[in-house]
Coordinates of C-alpha atoms in Angstrom, one line a residue:
M1 CA -23.5 10.3 -25.3
S2 CA -23.7 6.5 -24.8
F3 CA -21.4 4.8 -22.4
K4 CA -19.5 3.0 -25.3
K5 CA -18.9 6.4 -27.0
K6 CA -17.8 7.9 -23.7
W7 CA -15.3 5.0 -23.2
V8 CA -13.8 5.5 -26.7
F9 CA -13.6 9.2 -26.0
L10 CA -11.8 8.6 -22.8
L11 CA -9.3 6.2 -24.4
V12 CA -8.5 8.8 -27.1
L13 CA -8.0 11.4 -24.3
V14 CA -5.7 9.0 -22.4
L15 CA -3.6 8.3 -25.5
S16 CA -3.4 12.0 -26.5
L17 CA -2.4 13.2 -23.1
G18 CA 0.0 10.4 -22.3
L19 CA -1.5 9.7 -19.0
L20 CA 0.4 7.7 -16.5
L21 CA -0.4 5.3 -13.6
A22 CA 1.6 5.5 -10.4
A23 CA 1.7 2.4 -8.2
C24 CA 1.7 3.8 -4.7
S25 CA 1.2 2.0 -1.6
G26 CA 0.1 3.0 1.8
G27 CA 3.0 1.9 3.4
D28 CA 5.6 2.2 1.3
N29 CA 7.5 -0.9 0.5
E30 CA 7.1 -4.8 -0.1
E31 CA 10.4 -10.2 -2.8
S32 CA 9.8 -13.5 -4.3
S33 CA 10.5 -12.9 -8.0
E34 CA 13.2 -11.2 -10.0
G35 CA 12.5 -8.6 -12.6
G36 CA 12.8 -8.5 -16.3
D37 CA 16.0 -8.4 -18.4
S38 CA 18.2 -6.4 -16.0
S39 CA 19.5 -9.3 -14.0
E40 CA 22.9 -10.5 -15.4
G41 CA 24.8 -11.8 -12.4
N42 CA 27.0 -10.2 -9.8
S43 CA 30.5 -10.4 -11.3
E44 CA 32.5 -7.4 -12.5
E45 CA 32.8 -9.1 -15.9
S46 CA 30.3 -11.4 -17.5
G47 CA 31.3 -12.7 -20.9
E48 CA 32.5 -9.6 -22.8
E49 CA 31.2 -7.2 -20.1
T50 CA 33.6 -4.8 -18.5
L51 CA 32.7 -2.7 -15.4
A52 CA 32.2 0.9 -16.4
A53 CA 34.6 3.4 -14.9
D54 CA 31.8 5.7 -13.9
Q55 CA 29.4 3.9 -11.5
T56 CA 26.8 6.7 -11.3
F57 CA 23.2 5.5 -11.5
D58 CA 20.4 7.9 -12.3
I59 CA 16.8 7.1 -11.4
N60 CA 13.5 9.0 -10.9
I61 CA 11.6 8.5 -7.7
K62 CA 8.8 10.9 -8.8
T63 CA 8.1 12.7 -5.6
E64 CA 9.4 13.8 -2.2
P65 CA 9.5 10.8 0.2
P66 CA 7.0 11.5 3.0
S67 CA 9.4 10.1 5.6
L68 CA 13.0 8.8 5.8
H69 CA 12.5 7.7 9.4
P70 CA 12.2 3.9 9.3
G71 CA 9.8 4.0 12.2
T72 CA 7.3 6.3 10.5
A73 CA 7.6 5.5 6.8
S74 CA 4.7 3.7 5.3
D75 CA 4.9 4.3 1.5
S76 CA 6.7 2.9 -1.4
T77 CA 8.7 6.0 -2.3
S78 CA 10.2 6.3 1.2
G79 CA 10.8 2.6 1.2
I80 CA 12.8 2.7 -2.1
V81 CA 15.2 5.2 -0.4
L82 CA 15.3 3.5 3.0
D83 CA 16.1 0.1 1.5
Q84 CA 19.4 1.4 0.1
I85 CA 20.7 3.3 3.1
F86 CA 19.6 1.1 6.0
E87 CA 19.8 -2.6 6.6
G88 CA 18.0 -4.9 9.0
L89 CA 19.0 -8.1 10.6
M90 CA 18.1 -9.9 7.4
R91 CA 17.9 -8.8 3.7
I92 CA 15.8 -10.3 1.0
N93 CA 18.3 -11.8 -1.5
Q94 CA 18.2 -12.1 -5.3
D95 CA 16.2 -15.3 -5.0
G96 CA 13.5 -13.7 -2.9
M97 CA 14.6 -15.3 0.3
P98 CA 15.8 -13.7 3.6
E99 CA 19.5 -14.0 4.2
E100 CA 21.8 -12.7 6.9
A101 CA 22.6 -9.0 6.8
M102 CA 23.3 -7.1 10.0
A103 CA 23.0 -10.5 11.7
E104 CA 25.8 -12.9 10.9
S105 CA 23.7 -15.8 12.3
V106 CA 20.4 -16.6 13.8
E107 CA 19.4 -19.5 16.0
I108 CA 15.7 -20.5 16.3
S109 CA 14.3 -22.4 19.2
D110 CA 12.6 -25.8 18.8
D111 CA 9.2 -24.3 19.4
K112 CA 9.9 -21.6 16.8
K113 CA 9.2 -18.8 19.2
T114 CA 12.6 -17.5 20.2
Y115 CA 15.2 -16.1 17.8
T116 CA 18.7 -15.3 18.8
F117 CA 20.5 -13.0 16.5
K118 CA 24.3 -12.5 16.5
I119 CA 25.2 -9.1 15.0
R120 CA 28.3 -8.8 12.8
E121 CA 31.4 -7.5 14.5
D122 CA 32.1 -5.5 11.3
A123 CA 28.6 -3.9 11.1
N124 CA 29.1 -0.2 11.4
W125 CA 27.1 3.1 11.3
S126 CA 28.1 5.8 8.8
N127 CA 29.6 7.9 11.7
G128 CA 31.9 5.0 12.7
D129 CA 29.9 3.7 15.6
P130 CA 29.4 -0.1 15.8
V131 CA 25.9 -1.4 15.1
T132 CA 24.6 -2.9 18.4
A133 CA 21.7 -4.9 19.7
Q134 CA 20.7 -1.8 21.6
D135 CA 20.2 0.0 18.3
F136 CA 17.6 -2.6 17.3
E137 CA 15.9 -2.6 20.7
Y138 CA 15.7 1.2 20.7
A139 CA 14.3 1.4 17.2
W140 CA 11.6 -1.3 17.7
K141 CA 10.5 0.0 21.1
W142 CA 10.4 3.5 19.8
V143 CA 7.8 2.4 17.2
L144 CA 5.9 0.5 19.9
N145 CA 5.8 3.5 22.3
P146 CA 2.2 4.8 22.3
D147 CA 3.6 8.3 22.8
N148 CA 5.1 8.2 19.3
A149 CA 2.5 9.0 16.6
D150 CA 2.5 8.4 12.9
T151 CA 3.8 4.8 13.3
D152 CA 1.3 3.2 10.9
Y153 CA 3.4 0.1 10.6
A154 CA 3.6 -0.7 14.3
Y155 CA 1.5 -3.7 13.8
Q156 CA 4.3 -5.3 11.8
L157 CA 6.0 -5.8 15.2
Y158 CA 3.0 -7.4 16.8
P159 CA 4.4 -11.0 16.3
I160 CA 6.8 -10.1 19.1
K161 CA 5.7 -11.0 22.6
G162 CA 3.9 -8.1 24.3
A163 CA 4.3 -5.7 21.4
Q164 CA 0.6 -5.2 20.7
E165 CA -0.2 -4.7 24.4
A166 CA 2.5 -2.1 24.7
K167 CA 1.4 -0.1 21.7
E168 CA -2.4 -0.4 22.1
E169 CA -2.9 -0.9 25.8
G170 CA 0.0 1.0 27.3
A171 CA 1.7 -2.1 28.8
S172 CA 5.3 -1.7 29.9
L173 CA 7.8 -1.7 27.1
D174 CA 10.1 -3.7 29.5
D175 CA 7.7 -6.6 29.0
V176 CA 8.1 -6.7 25.3
G177 CA 10.0 -9.8 24.1
I178 CA 13.1 -7.9 22.9
T179 CA 16.2 -8.6 25.1
V180 CA 19.8 -7.4 24.7
E181 CA 22.1 -10.1 26.0
D182 CA 25.2 -8.1 25.0
D183 CA 26.2 -5.5 22.5
K184 CA 26.1 -8.1 19.7
T185 CA 23.4 -10.5 20.8
L186 CA 19.6 -9.8 20.4
V187 CA 17.0 -12.2 21.6
V188 CA 13.5 -11.9 20.3
E189 CA 10.5 -13.8 21.8
L190 CA 7.4 -14.2 19.7
E191 CA 3.8 -14.7 20.8
Q192 CA 3.5 -17.8 18.6
P193 CA 5.4 -19.3 15.7
T194 CA 5.5 -16.9 12.8
P195 CA 6.8 -18.5 9.6
Y196 CA 7.5 -15.2 7.9
F197 CA 9.3 -13.5 10.8
L198 CA 12.7 -13.5 9.2
D199 CA 11.1 -11.8 6.2
L200 CA 9.7 -9.2 8.5
T201 CA 13.2 -8.4 9.9
A202 CA 14.2 -7.4 6.4
F203 CA 11.4 -4.8 6.2
Y204 CA 12.2 -1.1 7.0
T205 CA 10.0 -0.9 10.1
Y206 CA 12.5 -3.4 11.6
Y207 CA 15.6 -1.3 10.6
P208 CA 17.8 -0.2 13.5
V209 CA 18.7 3.4 14.3
N210 CA 21.8 4.7 16.0
H211 CA 20.3 5.3 19.5
N212 CA 23.3 7.3 20.6
V213 CA 22.6 9.9 17.9
V214 CA 18.8 10.0 17.6
D215 CA 17.7 9.6 21.3
G216 CA 16.3 13.0 22.3
N217 CA 16.6 14.4 18.8
D218 CA 13.1 14.3 17.2
E219 CA 14.2 16.0 14.0
W220 CA 17.1 13.7 13.1
A221 CA 15.4 12.3 10.0
Q222 CA 14.4 15.6 8.4
D223 CA 17.5 16.3 6.4
A224 CA 20.9 14.9 5.3
S225 CA 22.8 16.1 8.3
D226 CA 25.4 14.7 10.6
N227 CA 22.6 13.3 12.7
Y228 CA 21.3 11.2 9.7
V229 CA 23.3 8.1 10.4
T230 CA 22.8 5.0 8.4
N231 CA 24.1 1.4 8.1
G232 CA 23.2 0.2 4.6
P233 CA 25.1 -0.2 1.4
F234 CA 24.7 3.6 0.7
T235 CA 24.7 6.8 2.7
L236 CA 22.5 9.8 2.3
E237 CA 24.9 12.4 0.8
S238 CA 22.3 15.1 0.2
W239 CA 18.6 15.7 0.2
A240 CA 17.3 18.7 -1.8
H241 CA 13.6 18.5 -0.8
K242 CA 11.2 18.1 -3.7
D243 CA 14.2 18.0 -6.1
Q244 CA 16.9 15.4 -5.7
I245 CA 18.4 12.8 -3.3
V246 CA 22.0 11.7 -3.7
L247 CA 23.3 8.5 -2.2
N248 CA 27.0 7.5 -2.0
K249 CA 28.5 4.1 -1.6
F250 CA 29.2 3.4 2.1
S251 CA 32.9 2.4 2.1
D252 CA 32.7 0.9 5.7
Y253 CA 29.6 -1.3 4.9
W254 CA 30.3 -4.8 6.0
D255 CA 29.7 -6.1 2.4
S256 CA 31.1 -3.1 0.6
E257 CA 33.1 -5.3 -1.9
T258 CA 29.8 -6.5 -3.4
V259 CA 28.6 -2.9 -3.9
K260 CA 29.7 -1.5 -7.3
L261 CA 27.6 1.6 -7.7
E262 CA 29.4 4.7 -6.3
T263 CA 26.7 7.3 -6.6
V264 CA 22.9 7.1 -7.0
N265 CA 21.1 10.2 -8.1
M266 CA 17.4 10.0 -7.2
Y267 CA 15.4 12.7 -9.1
M268 CA 11.9 13.8 -8.1
V269 CA 10.2 14.4 -11.5
D270 CA 6.5 14.2 -11.1
D271 CA 5.6 14.2 -14.8
A272 CA 5.9 10.8 -16.5
N273 CA 6.4 12.2 -20.0
T274 CA 9.3 14.4 -18.8
S275 CA 10.8 11.4 -17.0
L276 CA 10.6 9.3 -20.2
E277 CA 12.2 12.1 -22.2
M278 CA 15.0 12.2 -19.6
Y279 CA 15.5 8.5 -20.1
N280 CA 15.6 8.8 -23.9
S281 CA 18.1 11.7 -23.7
G282 CA 20.4 9.7 -21.5
E283 CA 19.7 11.7 -18.3
L284 CA 18.2 8.6 -16.6
D285 CA 19.4 5.0 -16.6
W286 CA 16.1 3.6 -15.5
V287 CA 12.5 4.7 -15.9
G288 CA 9.3 3.2 -14.7
D289 CA 8.4 0.9 -11.8
P290 CA 8.9 0.6 -9.0
S291 CA 10.1 4.1 -8.4
S292 CA 8.0 6.1 -11.0
P293 CA 5.4 5.3 -13.7
L294 CA 5.7 5.2 -17.4
P295 CA 3.2 7.3 -19.5
L296 CA 0.3 5.1 -20.4
A297 CA 0.4 6.4 -24.0
S298 CA 3.9 5.0 -24.4
I299 CA 3.1 1.4 -23.3
P300 CA 1.8 0.1 -26.7
A301 CA 4.8 1.3 -28.6
L302 CA 7.3 0.1 -26.0
K303 CA 5.7 -3.3 -26.1
Q304 CA 5.9 -3.3 -29.9
E305 CA 9.6 -2.4 -29.8
G306 CA 10.3 -5.1 -27.3
N307 CA 11.9 -2.8 -24.8
L308 CA 9.4 -3.1 -22.0
N309 CA 10.1 -5.2 -18.9
I310 CA 7.0 -6.6 -17.2
S311 CA 7.0 -8.7 -14.1
D312 CA 4.4 -9.9 -11.6
L313 CA 3.8 -7.7 -8.5
A314 CA 2.0 -8.8 -5.4
G315 CA -0.2 -5.7 -5.0
V316 CA -3.7 -4.5 -5.4
Y317 CA -5.2 -1.2 -6.7
Y318 CA -8.5 -0.5 -5.0
Y319 CA -11.1 2.1 -4.0
A320 CA -11.7 2.3 -0.3
F321 CA -15.2 3.1 0.9
N322 CA -15.6 5.2 4.0
T323 CA -17.9 2.9 5.8
E324 CA -18.8 5.5 8.4
E325 CA -20.0 7.9 5.7
S326 CA -23.4 7.6 4.2
P327 CA -24.3 5.9 1.9
F328 CA -21.3 3.7 2.2
D329 CA -22.2 2.6 5.6
N330 CA -24.6 0.2 3.8
V331 CA -23.1 -3.0 2.5
N332 CA -25.5 -3.3 -0.5
I333 CA -24.5 0.2 -1.7
R334 CA -20.8 -0.8 -1.5
K335 CA -21.5 -4.0 -3.4
A336 CA -23.4 -2.0 -6.1
F337 CA -20.5 0.3 -6.7
A338 CA -18.0 -2.6 -6.7
S339 CA -20.1 -4.6 -9.2
A340 CA -20.6 -1.6 -11.5
I341 CA -16.8 -1.4 -12.5
N342 CA -15.5 -2.8 -15.8
R343 CA -12.1 -3.9 -14.6
Q344 CA -11.2 -5.7 -17.8
G345 CA -11.9 -2.6 -19.8
I346 CA -9.6 -0.6 -17.5
V347 CA -6.6 -2.9 -17.7
E348 CA -7.0 -3.4 -21.5
S349 CA -7.8 0.1 -22.6
I350 CA -6.2 2.4 -19.9
T351 CA -3.4 0.8 -17.9
Q352 CA -2.3 -1.7 -20.6
R353 CA 0.4 -3.3 -18.5
Q354 CA -0.9 -6.9 -18.4
E355 CA -2.6 -6.4 -15.0
Q356 CA -5.3 -8.8 -13.8
P357 CA -8.8 -7.6 -12.9
A358 CA -9.2 -7.9 -9.1
M359 CA -12.3 -9.4 -7.5
A360 CA -10.5 -10.3 -4.3
L361 CA -8.0 -8.7 -1.8
V362 CA -5.1 -11.2 -1.8
P363 CA -3.2 -11.3 -5.2
P364 CA -3.2 -14.5 -7.2
S365 CA 0.7 -14.5 -7.0
I366 CA 0.0 -15.6 -3.4
W367 CA -3.3 -17.4 -3.8
E368 CA -3.8 -18.6 -7.4
E369 CA -7.5 -19.2 -6.9
N370 CA -8.0 -15.4 -6.6
K371 CA -7.7 -15.1 -10.4
E372 CA -11.4 -15.7 -10.3
G373 CA -12.2 -13.9 -7.1
Y374 CA -15.5 -13.6 -5.1
F375 CA -17.8 -11.8 -7.5
K376 CA -18.3 -11.1 -11.2
D377 CA -16.5 -8.3 -13.0
N378 CA -18.6 -5.7 -14.8
D379 CA -22.0 -6.9 -13.6
P380 CA -24.3 -3.9 -14.1
E381 CA -27.5 -5.9 -13.6
K382 CA -26.4 -7.3 -10.3
A383 CA -25.2 -3.8 -9.4
K384 CA -28.7 -2.4 -9.9
E385 CA -30.1 -5.1 -7.7
Y386 CA -27.7 -4.2 -4.9
L387 CA -28.4 -0.5 -5.4
Q388 CA -32.2 -0.9 -5.1
A389 CA -31.7 -3.1 -1.9
G390 CA -29.5 -0.5 -0.4
L391 CA -31.8 2.4 -1.3
D392 CA -34.7 0.5 0.3
E393 CA -32.7 0.0 3.5
L394 CA -31.7 3.6 3.6
G395 CA -35.1 4.9 2.8
L396 CA -33.9 6.8 -0.3
D397 CA -35.3 7.1 -3.8
K398 CA -31.9 7.8 -5.3
L399 CA -28.4 8.4 -4.2
P400 CA -27.0 11.9 -3.7
K401 CA -23.9 13.1 -5.5
I402 CA -20.9 11.0 -4.6
S403 CA -17.3 12.2 -4.2
L404 CA -14.5 10.0 -5.6
S405 CA -11.0 11.0 -4.4
Y406 CA -7.5 10.2 -5.7
N407 CA -4.0 11.5 -5.3
T408 CA -2.8 13.8 -8.1
D409 CA -1.7 11.7 -11.0
E410 CA -2.8 11.5 -14.6
G411 CA -3.2 7.8 -14.5
H412 CA -5.3 7.8 -11.4
A413 CA -7.3 10.6 -13.0
A414 CA -7.9 8.5 -16.2
I415 CA -9.1 5.5 -14.1
A416 CA -11.3 7.8 -11.9
Q417 CA -12.9 9.3 -15.0
A418 CA -13.7 5.9 -16.4
V419 CA -15.2 4.7 -13.1
Q420 CA -17.1 8.0 -12.9
D421 CA -18.7 7.2 -16.2
M422 CA -19.4 3.6 -15.2
W423 CA -21.1 4.5 -12.0
R424 CA -23.2 7.2 -13.8
E425 CA -24.2 4.8 -16.6
N426 CA -24.8 1.7 -14.4
L427 CA -26.1 3.3 -11.2
G428 CA -27.5 6.6 -12.3
V429 CA -25.3 8.4 -9.7
E430 CA -23.5 11.7 -10.2
V431 CA -19.8 11.4 -9.2
E432 CA -17.7 14.4 -8.3
L433 CA -13.9 13.9 -8.7
N434 CA -11.5 15.2 -6.1
N435 CA -7.7 15.1 -6.3
E436 CA -5.0 16.1 -3.9
E437 CA -1.2 16.0 -3.7
W438 CA 0.0 12.8 -2.1
N439 CA 0.9 14.0 1.4
V440 CA -2.3 16.0 1.7
Y441 CA -4.3 13.1 0.3
L442 CA -2.9 10.7 2.9
D443 CA -4.0 13.2 5.6
S444 CA -7.5 13.4 4.1
M445 CA -7.8 9.7 4.0
G446 CA -6.4 9.2 7.5
S447 CA -8.9 11.8 8.9
G448 CA -11.8 10.2 7.1
N449 CA -12.4 13.2 4.9
F450 CA -13.6 11.2 1.9
Q451 CA -16.4 9.0 0.6
V452 CA -14.5 6.8 -1.9
G453 CA -10.8 7.0 -2.2
R454 CA -8.1 5.4 -4.4
M455 CA -5.5 3.4 -2.6
G456 CA -3.0 0.7 -3.5
W457 CA -1.2 -1.9 -1.4
L458 CA 2.1 -3.7 -2.3
A459 CA 3.1 -6.6 -0.2
D460 CA 5.7 -6.0 2.5
F461 CA 6.4 -9.8 2.7
N462 CA 5.2 -12.7 0.7
D463 CA 2.2 -13.9 2.8
A464 CA -1.6 -13.4 2.6
I465 CA -1.7 -12.1 6.1
N466 CA 0.1 -8.9 4.9
F467 CA -3.1 -7.9 3.0
L468 CA -5.6 -9.2 5.4
E469 CA -4.2 -7.7 8.6
I470 CA -4.4 -4.1 7.1
F471 CA -8.1 -4.3 7.9
Q472 CA -8.0 -6.0 11.3
S473 CA -8.6 -2.8 13.1
V474 CA -9.3 0.9 12.3
G475 CA -6.3 3.1 11.9
G476 CA -2.8 2.6 10.4
N477 CA -3.3 1.8 6.8
N478 CA -7.0 0.9 7.1
Y479 CA -8.7 4.0 5.8
T480 CA -12.1 2.3 5.4
N481 CA -13.1 2.6 9.2
W482 CA -14.4 -1.0 8.8
E483 CA -13.9 -3.5 11.6
N484 CA -15.4 -7.0 12.0
E485 CA -15.0 -9.0 15.2
E486 CA -15.2 -12.4 13.6
Y487 CA -12.7 -11.3 10.9
A488 CA -10.2 -10.1 13.5
S489 CA -10.7 -13.3 15.5
L490 CA -9.9 -15.4 12.5
L491 CA -6.7 -13.5 11.9
E492 CA -5.7 -14.1 15.5
E493 CA -6.5 -17.8 15.2
S494 CA -4.4 -18.0 12.0
R495 CA -1.3 -16.8 13.9
T496 CA -1.5 -20.0 16.0
L497 CA -1.7 -22.3 12.9
T498 CA 0.5 -23.5 10.1
G499 CA 0.1 -25.0 6.6
D500 CA -3.3 -25.9 5.2
E501 CA -5.1 -25.2 8.4
R502 CA -3.7 -21.6 8.5
K503 CA -4.6 -21.0 4.9
E504 CA -8.2 -22.3 5.4
V505 CA -8.7 -19.8 8.3
L506 CA -7.3 -17.0 6.3
R507 CA -9.5 -17.8 3.3
E508 CA -12.5 -17.8 5.6
A509 CA -11.4 -14.3 6.8
E510 CA -11.1 -13.0 3.2
Q511 CA -14.6 -14.4 2.5
I512 CA -16.0 -12.3 5.3
F513 CA -14.1 -9.3 4.0
M514 CA -15.4 -9.6 0.5
D515 CA -19.0 -10.2 1.7
D516 CA -18.8 -6.9 3.6
M517 CA -17.0 -5.2 0.7
P518 CA -15.3 -2.3 2.5
I519 CA -13.2 -1.8 -0.7
A520 CA -13.8 -2.2 -4.4
P521 CA -10.7 -4.0 -5.7
V522 CA -9.8 -2.9 -9.3
Y523 CA -6.7 -4.8 -10.5
F524 CA -3.6 -6.6 -9.4
Y525 CA -0.4 -4.7 -10.2
T526 CA 2.5 -5.5 -12.4
N527 CA 6.0 -4.0 -12.5
T528 CA 6.7 -2.2 -15.8
W529 CA 10.0 -0.4 -16.6
L530 CA 12.8 0.4 -19.0
N531 CA 16.5 0.2 -18.3
K532 CA 19.6 0.9 -20.3
D533 CA 21.4 -2.1 -21.7
Y534 CA 24.5 -1.2 -19.6
V535 CA 22.5 -1.4 -16.3
K536 CA 22.9 -4.8 -14.7
N537 CA 21.6 -6.7 -11.7
I538 CA 19.2 -4.2 -10.3
E539 CA 16.8 -6.4 -8.4
I540 CA 13.1 -5.7 -8.9
S541 CA 11.1 -7.9 -6.6
G542 CA 7.6 -9.3 -6.8
L543 CA 6.8 -7.2 -3.8
G544 CA 7.5 -3.8 -5.4
S545 CA 10.9 -3.1 -3.9
V546 CA 14.2 -2.3 -5.7
Q547 CA 17.6 -3.5 -4.5
L548 CA 20.6 -1.5 -5.7
K549 CA 23.2 -3.3 -3.6
W550 CA 24.0 -5.8 -6.4
G551 CA 23.6 -3.4 -9.3
Y552 CA 26.4 -2.2 -11.6
L553 CA 27.0 -0.5 -14.9
V554 CA 29.1 -2.0 -17.8
E555 CA 30.9 -0.3 -20.6
E556 CA 28.6 0.3 -23.6

């Protein structure tokens, strides 16, 4: 069967099965744009609107969150829950900017290296304890303690003076630039000026934990118990694992008057078609991104009906190469596989959500020039040249069978099947598909038990460094096992610069990355969802997060 016929057959299969695409990140996540038609303002009445008597919001989060511990979470599903029940010093507001949250004020020194946060007197934990500076110090130093494993996002704290040395070299935590002046004053010293630091303090790795409750209790975040103490707009009422999470409004939250939703039901329905049926029957108020995917087969009709919300999302869907595993320890082989993918065909015929083909790492919503990228999409002739060069270097006549892995999901499967055909047609290589459930898949990727594996990354904050620093060193969210000394050095240099100089250095680093091609980028994400007309002011950010704090329901 010709490749063209195979492609048509695959498209028919996709449409008939109603395949879906899940936008998962390896960490979670991460707030510069508002989403779609759901934003209507924050008043109880707007025009003819009247606040509904029942403020119960039903949403599907698709799967069990891998971790509801802010210090170990690193995926988007966990982040969606954590963002509602915890709060950092700052929160990203409806305009995509950091604003005071647990901190009522912040003073920044003239050299931009010292931040003094004053914590609100009315900031409380759900058990009645006051939120203190010690809670932040404890939470951050817990992440930086090298004895605590599974802290993939520890590097988010590295702008803090001495943080990286403590985590990676065993330096004293006492030397980290986190100082408690008094119960309500936290002073943070940075290694160098970091223009996005306030954005970072809104991210869940920077959330505090009640140190009086969790200290010495390693299991505190496993269930909705008396030990699971939170400080955000909502509390964790119940957690039926692999079934449902229920959140309740936190009446003693400092800004509780703003919070209108009383109950949030988060269902864990893995099948996208079932999720859409629940929405159509009134069991869900929201379906689709960022918490769960829509069935791909539904997208054309929803577009036609005018019901579909689509917004830009700073994220990239990609295939990671295990650069320590033959044949992907060879750069020409990696380039061959990257050049042999028809990205435009994938976004037009499979995903259909107005995604942009990706030939770069940093999304064009951050760097507009990356709409073009660093190489040509769908270039089978160039792919064959790279392949022959790689085979010559490896002393091979042909490639052995290759394994392409992805987490269980019909959408990921549809893309993998298409790429399998592209690589077979363009490179003459047999590709075996391997899928695993999300948590198992993350373990396999983290242990290097793969050759090529699907991953996605959604920005945690609106800066290019958030994409580039993933690959600064092996470990954490860098599953490729790729490292480059010059690349790492440029990232370090960028942290001492600002403005155009900083961007120039970061662009140089991305060029090195794309020349080495440890990943094959596929496309840049979009948010795509449906919401009921009575759902108002749910904030969907350009970083893939959802804010329920300002949401409310009106009478139909």
